[in-house]
Structure formats: C-alpha cells, structure tokens
PDB file of C-alpha atoms in Angstrom:
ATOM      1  CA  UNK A   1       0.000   0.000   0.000  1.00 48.00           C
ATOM      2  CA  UNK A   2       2.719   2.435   0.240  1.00 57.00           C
ATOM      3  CA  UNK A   3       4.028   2.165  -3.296  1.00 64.00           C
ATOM      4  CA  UNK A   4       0.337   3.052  -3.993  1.00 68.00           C
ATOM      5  CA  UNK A   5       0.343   6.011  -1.896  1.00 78.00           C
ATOM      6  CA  UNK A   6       3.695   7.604  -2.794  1.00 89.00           C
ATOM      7  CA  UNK A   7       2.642   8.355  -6.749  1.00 87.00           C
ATOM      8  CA  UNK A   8      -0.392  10.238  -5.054  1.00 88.00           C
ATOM      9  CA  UNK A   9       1.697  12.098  -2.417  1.00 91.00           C
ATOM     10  CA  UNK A  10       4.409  13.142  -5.340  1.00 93.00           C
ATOM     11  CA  UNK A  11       1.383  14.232  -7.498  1.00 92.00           C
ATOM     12  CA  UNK A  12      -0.084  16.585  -4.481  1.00 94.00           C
ATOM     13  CA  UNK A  13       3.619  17.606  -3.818  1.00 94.00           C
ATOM     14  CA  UNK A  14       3.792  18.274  -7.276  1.00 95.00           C
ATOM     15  CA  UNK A  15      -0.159  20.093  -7.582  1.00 96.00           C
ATOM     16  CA  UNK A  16       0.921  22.399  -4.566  1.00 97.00           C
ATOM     17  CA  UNK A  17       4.428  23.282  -6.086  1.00 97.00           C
ATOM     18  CA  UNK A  18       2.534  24.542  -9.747  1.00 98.00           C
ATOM     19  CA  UNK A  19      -0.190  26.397  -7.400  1.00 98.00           C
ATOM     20  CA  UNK A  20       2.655  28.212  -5.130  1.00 98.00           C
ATOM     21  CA  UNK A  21       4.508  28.844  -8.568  1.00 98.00           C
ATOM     22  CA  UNK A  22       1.433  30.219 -10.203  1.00 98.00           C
ATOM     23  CA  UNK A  23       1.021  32.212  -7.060  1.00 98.00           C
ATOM     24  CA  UNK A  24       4.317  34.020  -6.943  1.00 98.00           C
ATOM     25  CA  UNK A  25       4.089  35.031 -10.894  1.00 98.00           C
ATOM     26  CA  UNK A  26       0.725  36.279 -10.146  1.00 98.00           C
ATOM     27  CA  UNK A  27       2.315  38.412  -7.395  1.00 98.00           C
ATOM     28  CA  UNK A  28       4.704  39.366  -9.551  1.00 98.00           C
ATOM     29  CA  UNK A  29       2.918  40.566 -12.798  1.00 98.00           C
ATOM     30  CA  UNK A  30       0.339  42.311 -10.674  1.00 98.00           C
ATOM     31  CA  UNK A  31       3.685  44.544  -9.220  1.00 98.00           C
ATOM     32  CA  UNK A  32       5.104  44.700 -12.184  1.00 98.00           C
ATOM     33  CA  UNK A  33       1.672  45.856 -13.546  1.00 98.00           C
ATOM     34  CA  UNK A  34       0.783  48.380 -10.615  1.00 98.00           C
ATOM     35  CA  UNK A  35       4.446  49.686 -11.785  1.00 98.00           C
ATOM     36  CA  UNK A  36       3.995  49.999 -15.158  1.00 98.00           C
ATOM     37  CA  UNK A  37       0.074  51.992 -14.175  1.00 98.00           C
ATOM     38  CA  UNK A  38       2.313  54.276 -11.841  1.00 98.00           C
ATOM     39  CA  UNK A  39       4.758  55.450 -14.084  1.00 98.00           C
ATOM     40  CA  UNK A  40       2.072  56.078 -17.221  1.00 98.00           C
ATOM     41  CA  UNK A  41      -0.165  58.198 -14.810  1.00 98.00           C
ATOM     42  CA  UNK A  42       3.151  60.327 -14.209  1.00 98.00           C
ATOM     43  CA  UNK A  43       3.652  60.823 -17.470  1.00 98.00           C
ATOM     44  CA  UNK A  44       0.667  61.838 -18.403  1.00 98.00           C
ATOM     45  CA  UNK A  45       0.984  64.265 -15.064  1.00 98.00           C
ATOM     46  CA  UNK A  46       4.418  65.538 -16.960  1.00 98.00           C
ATOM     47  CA  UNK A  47       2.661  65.705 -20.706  1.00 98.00           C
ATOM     48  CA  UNK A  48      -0.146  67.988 -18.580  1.00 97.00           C
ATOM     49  CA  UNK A  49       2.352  70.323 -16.721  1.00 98.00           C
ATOM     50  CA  UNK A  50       4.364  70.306 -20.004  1.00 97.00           C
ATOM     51  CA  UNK A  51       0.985  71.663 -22.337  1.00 97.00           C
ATOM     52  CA  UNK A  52      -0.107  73.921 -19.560  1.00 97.00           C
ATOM     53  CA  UNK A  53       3.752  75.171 -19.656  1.00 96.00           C
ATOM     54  CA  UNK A  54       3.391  75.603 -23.365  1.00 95.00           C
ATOM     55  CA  UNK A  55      -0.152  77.349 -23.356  1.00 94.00           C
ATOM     56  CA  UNK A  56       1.366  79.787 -20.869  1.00 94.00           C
ATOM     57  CA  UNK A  57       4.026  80.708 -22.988  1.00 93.00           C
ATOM     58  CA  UNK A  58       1.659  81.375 -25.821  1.00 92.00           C
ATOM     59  CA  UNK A  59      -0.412  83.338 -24.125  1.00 91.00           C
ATOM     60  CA  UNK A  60       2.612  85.792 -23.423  1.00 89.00           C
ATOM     61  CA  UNK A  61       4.141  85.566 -26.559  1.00 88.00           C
ATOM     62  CA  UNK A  62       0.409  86.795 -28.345  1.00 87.00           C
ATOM     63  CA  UNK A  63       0.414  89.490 -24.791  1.00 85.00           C
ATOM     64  CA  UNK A  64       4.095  90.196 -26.031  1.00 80.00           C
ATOM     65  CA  UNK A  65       2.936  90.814 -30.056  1.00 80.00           C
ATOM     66  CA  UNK A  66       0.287  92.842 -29.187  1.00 82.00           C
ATOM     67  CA  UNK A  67       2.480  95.229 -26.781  1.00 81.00           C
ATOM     68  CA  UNK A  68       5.415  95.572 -29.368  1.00 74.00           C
ATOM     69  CA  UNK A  69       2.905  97.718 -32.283  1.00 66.00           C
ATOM     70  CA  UNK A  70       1.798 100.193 -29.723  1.00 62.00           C
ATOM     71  CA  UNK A  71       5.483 100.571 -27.872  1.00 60.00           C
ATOM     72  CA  UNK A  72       6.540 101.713 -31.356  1.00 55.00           C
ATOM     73  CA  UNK A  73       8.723  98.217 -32.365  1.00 51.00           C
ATOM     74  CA  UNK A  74      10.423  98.658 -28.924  1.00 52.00           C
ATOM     75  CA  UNK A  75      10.273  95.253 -26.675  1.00 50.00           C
ATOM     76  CA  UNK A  76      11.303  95.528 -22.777  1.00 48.00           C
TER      77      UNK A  76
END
C-alpha cells in the first residue's frame, strides 16, 4: 500500500508546487503591472504640466505681439 500512496503524495507535492509557482508570478505581474500603471499616470501628469507650460508661454508671446505695435517696435 505504500508504493500506492507515494505516486499520489508526489502528485499533491507536485499540484501544490505549480499552485505556489502560479502564485508568486501572479504576485509578480500584478507589481510589475501596478508599476507599469504608476509610471504612465506620471507621465501623463508631466505631458499635462508640459501643455499647460506651453499654453502659458503662448499666451505671453500673443500678450508680447500685441504690446510691441503700440510701444513703437520697442520690446522691454
């Protein structure tokens, strides 16, 4: 009866091993995933600073254009 018994123990040994593997890659991509999520909301954070940086300087440079006719060309 033991010979009978030790192919179903090394199967379970074997079931739990693939179920604690599956485990830790799970862990892993969902890090890896949560990573990947944290670093594409800061960019698009940076790409929304960086238009609001841009819009800015548009808004002085047409502020700048209109000053420059009535200051007679001159630019301060």
């Amino acid at each position: 009866m033991a010979d009978e018994e030790r192919p179903a123990q090394q199967a379970e040994d074997l079931t739990v091993f693939v179920q604690n593997l599956l485990n830790q890659m799970q862990t892993r991509f969902q890090q890896m995933s949560d990573a990947i999520l944290g670093r594409v909301d800061e960019m698009g954070n940076r790409i929304d600073e960086l238009e609001q940086s841009i819009s800015e300087l548009m808004e002085d440079a047409a502020i700048d254009e209109q000053r420059s006719p009535m200051e007679g060309g001159r630019k301060s």
